[in-house]
PDB file of C-alpha atoms and ligand atoms in Angstrom:
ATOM      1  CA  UNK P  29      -8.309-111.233 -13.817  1.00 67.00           C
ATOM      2  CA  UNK P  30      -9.319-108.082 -15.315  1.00 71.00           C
ATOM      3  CA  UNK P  31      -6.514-106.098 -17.069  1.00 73.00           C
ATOM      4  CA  UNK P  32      -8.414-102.640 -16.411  1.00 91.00           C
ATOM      5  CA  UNK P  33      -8.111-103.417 -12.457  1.00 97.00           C
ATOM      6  CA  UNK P  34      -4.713-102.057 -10.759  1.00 98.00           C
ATOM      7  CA  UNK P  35      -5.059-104.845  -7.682  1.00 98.00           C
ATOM      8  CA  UNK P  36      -5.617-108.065 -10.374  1.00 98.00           C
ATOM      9  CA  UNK P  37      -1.893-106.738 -11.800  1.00 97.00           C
ATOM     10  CA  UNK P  38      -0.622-106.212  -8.932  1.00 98.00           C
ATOM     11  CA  UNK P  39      -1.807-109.808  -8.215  1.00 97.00           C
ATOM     12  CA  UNK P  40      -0.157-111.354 -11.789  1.00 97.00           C
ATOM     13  CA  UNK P  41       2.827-109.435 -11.218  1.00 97.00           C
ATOM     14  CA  UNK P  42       2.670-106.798 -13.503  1.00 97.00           C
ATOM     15  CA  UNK P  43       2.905-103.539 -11.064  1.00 97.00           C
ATOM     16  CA  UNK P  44       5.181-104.088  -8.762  1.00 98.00           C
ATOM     17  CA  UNK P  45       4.262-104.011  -4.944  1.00 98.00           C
ATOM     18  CA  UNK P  46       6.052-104.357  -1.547  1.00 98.00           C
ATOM     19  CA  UNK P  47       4.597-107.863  -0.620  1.00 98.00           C
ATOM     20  CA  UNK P  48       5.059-109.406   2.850  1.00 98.00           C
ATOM     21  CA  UNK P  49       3.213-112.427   2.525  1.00 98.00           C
ATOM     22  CA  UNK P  50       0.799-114.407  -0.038  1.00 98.00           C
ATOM     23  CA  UNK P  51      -1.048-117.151   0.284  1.00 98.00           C
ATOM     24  CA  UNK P  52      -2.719-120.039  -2.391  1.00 97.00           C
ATOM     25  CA  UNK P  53      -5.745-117.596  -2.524  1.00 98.00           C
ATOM     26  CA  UNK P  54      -4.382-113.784  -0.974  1.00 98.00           C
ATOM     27  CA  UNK P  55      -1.476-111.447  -0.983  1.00 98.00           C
ATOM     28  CA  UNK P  56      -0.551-108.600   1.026  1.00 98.00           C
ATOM     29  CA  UNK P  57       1.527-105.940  -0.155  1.00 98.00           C
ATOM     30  CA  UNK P  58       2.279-102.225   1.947  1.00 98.00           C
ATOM     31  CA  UNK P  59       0.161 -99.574   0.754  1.00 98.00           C
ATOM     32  CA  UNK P  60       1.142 -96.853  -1.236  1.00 98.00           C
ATOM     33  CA  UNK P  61      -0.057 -94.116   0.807  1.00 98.00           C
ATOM     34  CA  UNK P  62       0.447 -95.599   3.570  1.00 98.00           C
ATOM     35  CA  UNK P  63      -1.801 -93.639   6.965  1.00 97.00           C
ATOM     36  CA  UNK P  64      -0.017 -95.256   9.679  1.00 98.00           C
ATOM     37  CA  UNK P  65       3.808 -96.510  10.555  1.00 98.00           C
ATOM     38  CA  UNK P  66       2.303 -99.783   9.442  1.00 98.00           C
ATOM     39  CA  UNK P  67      -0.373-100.009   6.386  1.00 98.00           C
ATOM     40  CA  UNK P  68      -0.694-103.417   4.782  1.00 98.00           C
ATOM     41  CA  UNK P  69      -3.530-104.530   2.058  1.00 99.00           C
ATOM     42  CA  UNK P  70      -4.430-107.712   2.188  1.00 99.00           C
ATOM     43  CA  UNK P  71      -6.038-108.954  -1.322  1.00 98.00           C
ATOM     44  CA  UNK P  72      -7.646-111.885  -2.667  1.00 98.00           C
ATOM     45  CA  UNK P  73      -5.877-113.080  -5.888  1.00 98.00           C
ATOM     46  CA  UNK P  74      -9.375-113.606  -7.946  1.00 97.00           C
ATOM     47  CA  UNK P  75     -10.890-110.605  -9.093  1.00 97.00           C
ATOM     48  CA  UNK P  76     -14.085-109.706  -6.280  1.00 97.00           C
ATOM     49  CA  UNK P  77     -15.372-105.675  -6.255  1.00 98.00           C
ATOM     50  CA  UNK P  78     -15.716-105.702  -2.891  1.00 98.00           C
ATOM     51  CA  UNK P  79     -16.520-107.149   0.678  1.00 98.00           C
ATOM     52  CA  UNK P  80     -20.032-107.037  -0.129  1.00 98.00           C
ATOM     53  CA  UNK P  81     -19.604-109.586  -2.599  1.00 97.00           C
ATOM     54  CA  UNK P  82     -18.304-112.559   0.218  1.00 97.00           C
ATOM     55  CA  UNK P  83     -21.811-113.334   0.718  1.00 96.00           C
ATOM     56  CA  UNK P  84     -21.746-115.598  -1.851  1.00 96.00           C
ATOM     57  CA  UNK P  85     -17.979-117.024  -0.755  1.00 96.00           C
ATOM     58  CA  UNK P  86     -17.922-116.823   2.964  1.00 96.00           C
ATOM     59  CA  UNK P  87     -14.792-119.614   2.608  1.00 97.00           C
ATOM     60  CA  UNK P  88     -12.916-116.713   0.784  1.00 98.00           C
ATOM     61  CA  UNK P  89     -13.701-114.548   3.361  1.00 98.00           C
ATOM     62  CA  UNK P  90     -12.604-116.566   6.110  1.00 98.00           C
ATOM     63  CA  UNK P  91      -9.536-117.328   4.291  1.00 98.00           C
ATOM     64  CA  UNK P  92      -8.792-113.538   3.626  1.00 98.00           C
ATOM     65  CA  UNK P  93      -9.415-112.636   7.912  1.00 98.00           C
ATOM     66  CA  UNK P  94      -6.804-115.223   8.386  1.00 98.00           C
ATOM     67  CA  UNK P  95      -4.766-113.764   6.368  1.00 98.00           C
ATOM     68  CA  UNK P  96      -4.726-110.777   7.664  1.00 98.00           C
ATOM     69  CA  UNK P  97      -4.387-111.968  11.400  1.00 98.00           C
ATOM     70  CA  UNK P  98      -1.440-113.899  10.413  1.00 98.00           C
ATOM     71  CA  UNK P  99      -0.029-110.736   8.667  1.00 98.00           C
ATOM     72  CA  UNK P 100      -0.604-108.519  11.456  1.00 98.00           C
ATOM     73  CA  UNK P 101       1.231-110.956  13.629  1.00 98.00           C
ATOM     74  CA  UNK P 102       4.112-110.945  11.262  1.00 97.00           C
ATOM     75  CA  UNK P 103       3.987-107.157  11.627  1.00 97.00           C
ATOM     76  CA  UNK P 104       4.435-107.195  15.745  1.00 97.00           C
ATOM     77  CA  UNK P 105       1.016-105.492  15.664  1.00 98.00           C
ATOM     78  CA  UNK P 106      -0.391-108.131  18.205  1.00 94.00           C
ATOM     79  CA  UNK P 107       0.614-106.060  21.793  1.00 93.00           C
ATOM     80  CA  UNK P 108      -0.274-102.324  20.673  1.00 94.00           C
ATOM     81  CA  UNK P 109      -3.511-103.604  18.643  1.00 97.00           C
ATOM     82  CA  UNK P 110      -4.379-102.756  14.791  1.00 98.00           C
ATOM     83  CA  UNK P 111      -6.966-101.986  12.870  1.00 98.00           C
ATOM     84  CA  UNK P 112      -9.078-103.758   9.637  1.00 98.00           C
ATOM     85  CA  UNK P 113     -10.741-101.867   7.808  1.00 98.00           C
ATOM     86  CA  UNK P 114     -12.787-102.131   3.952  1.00 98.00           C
ATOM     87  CA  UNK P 115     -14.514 -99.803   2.011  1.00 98.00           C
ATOM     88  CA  UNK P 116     -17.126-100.964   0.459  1.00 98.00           C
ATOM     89  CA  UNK P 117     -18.329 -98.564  -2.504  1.00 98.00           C
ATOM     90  CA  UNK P 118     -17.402 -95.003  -3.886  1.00 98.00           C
ATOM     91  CA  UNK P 119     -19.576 -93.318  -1.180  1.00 97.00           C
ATOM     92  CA  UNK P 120     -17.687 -95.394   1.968  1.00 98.00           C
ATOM     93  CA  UNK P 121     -14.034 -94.399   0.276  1.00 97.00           C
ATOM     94  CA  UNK P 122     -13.465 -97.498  -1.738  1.00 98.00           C
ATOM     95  CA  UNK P 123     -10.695 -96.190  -4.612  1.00 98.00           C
ATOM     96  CA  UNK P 124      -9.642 -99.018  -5.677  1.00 98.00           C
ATOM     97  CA  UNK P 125     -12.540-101.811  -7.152  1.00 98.00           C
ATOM     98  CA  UNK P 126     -10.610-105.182  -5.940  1.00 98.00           C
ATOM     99  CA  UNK P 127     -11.364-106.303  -2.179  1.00 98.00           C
ATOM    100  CA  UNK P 128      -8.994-105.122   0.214  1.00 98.00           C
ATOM    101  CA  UNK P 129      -8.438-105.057   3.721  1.00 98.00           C
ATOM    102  CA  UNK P 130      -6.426-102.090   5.360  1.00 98.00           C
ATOM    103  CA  UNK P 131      -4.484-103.813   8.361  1.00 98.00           C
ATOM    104  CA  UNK P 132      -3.258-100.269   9.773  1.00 98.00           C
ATOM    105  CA  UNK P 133      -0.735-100.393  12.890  1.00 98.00           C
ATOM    106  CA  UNK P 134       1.832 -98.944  14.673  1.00 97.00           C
ATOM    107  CA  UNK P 135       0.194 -95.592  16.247  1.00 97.00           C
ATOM    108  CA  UNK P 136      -2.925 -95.078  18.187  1.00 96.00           C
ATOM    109  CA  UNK P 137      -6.050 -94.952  16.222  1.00 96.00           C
ATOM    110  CA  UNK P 138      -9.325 -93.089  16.800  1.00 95.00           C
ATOM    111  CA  UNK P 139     -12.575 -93.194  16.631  1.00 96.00           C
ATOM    112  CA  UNK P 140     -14.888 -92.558  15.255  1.00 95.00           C
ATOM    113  CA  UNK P 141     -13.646 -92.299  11.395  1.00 90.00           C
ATOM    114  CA  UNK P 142     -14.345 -89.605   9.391  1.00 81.00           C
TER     115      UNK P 142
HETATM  116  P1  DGP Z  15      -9.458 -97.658  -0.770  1.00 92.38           P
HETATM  117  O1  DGP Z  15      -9.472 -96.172  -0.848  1.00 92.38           O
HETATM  118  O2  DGP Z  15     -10.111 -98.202   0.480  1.00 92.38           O
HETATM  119  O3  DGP Z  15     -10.007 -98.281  -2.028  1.00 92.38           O
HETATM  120  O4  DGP Z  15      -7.938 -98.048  -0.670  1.00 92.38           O
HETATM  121  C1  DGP Z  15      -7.101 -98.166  -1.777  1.00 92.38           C
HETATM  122  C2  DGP Z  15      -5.693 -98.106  -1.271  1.00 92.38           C
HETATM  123  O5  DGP Z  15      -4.847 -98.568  -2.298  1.00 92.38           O
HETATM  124  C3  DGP Z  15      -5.202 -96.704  -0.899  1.00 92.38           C
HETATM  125  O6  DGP Z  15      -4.912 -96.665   0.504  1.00 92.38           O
HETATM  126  C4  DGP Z  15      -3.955 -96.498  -1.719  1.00 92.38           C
HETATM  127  C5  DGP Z  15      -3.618 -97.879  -2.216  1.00 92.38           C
HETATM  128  N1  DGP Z  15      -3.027 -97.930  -3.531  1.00 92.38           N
HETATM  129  C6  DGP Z  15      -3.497 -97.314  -4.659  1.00 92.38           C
HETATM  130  N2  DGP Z  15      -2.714 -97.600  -5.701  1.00 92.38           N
HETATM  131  C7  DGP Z  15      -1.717 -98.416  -5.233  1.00 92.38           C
HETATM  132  C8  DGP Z  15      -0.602 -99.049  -5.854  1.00 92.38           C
HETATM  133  O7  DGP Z  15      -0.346 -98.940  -7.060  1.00 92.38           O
HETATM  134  N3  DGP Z  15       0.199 -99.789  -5.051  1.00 92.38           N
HETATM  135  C9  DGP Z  15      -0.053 -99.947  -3.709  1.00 92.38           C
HETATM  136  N4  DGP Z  15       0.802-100.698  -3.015  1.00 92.38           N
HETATM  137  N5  DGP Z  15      -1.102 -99.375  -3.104  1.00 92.38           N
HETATM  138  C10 DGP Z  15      -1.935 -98.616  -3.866  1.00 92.38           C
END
């Protein structure tokens, strides 16, 4: 855990969040600023910068991708569809250093992104 990063707090319970679910290893919370009717993040608990890092744990990443198909189902996104989405680095978007998957629902999405 890394007191500098907003996610690890959010993670200890320090900031509060609006969680939906959490497992042994993840947690998903609503976003703040949120860019669709539904906008969930779905987190690993351990400090990791970003997707580029599962390389190295491909069992976290498998854990997190279940998460978030078990939170999207949670969320009735399953008929309309959803989309997952990470940023992965300043220069892709990523705000926030501590993985996180955008499970964005709820309204029809385009493509491609800006
Ligand atoms: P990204 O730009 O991909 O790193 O996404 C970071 C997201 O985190 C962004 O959509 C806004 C959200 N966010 C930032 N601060 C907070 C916070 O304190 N609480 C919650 N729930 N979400 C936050």
């Amino acid at each position: 855990m890394s007191n500098e990063c907003l996610f690890c707090r959010i993670a200890a319970g320090e900031i509060p969040a609006d969680i939906v679910a959490e497992g042994e290893s993840w947690m998903a919370f609503r976003d703040i600023q949120p860019q669709a009717p539904v906008h969930l993040l779905v987190i690993p608990r351990e400090h990791v910068e970003s997707a580029a890092e599962l390389d190295s744990n491909p069992a976290l990443g498998g854990e997190l991708l279940q998460a978030v198909a078990a939170v999207a189902s949670q969320e009735g996104l399953y008929d309309e569809g959803f989309r997952v989405v990470t940023n992965v680095g300043e220069r892709a978007g990523q705000s926030v250093m501590h993985l996180h998957f955008h499970v964005l629902g709820g309204r029809r999405m385009h493509w491609p992104p800006g």
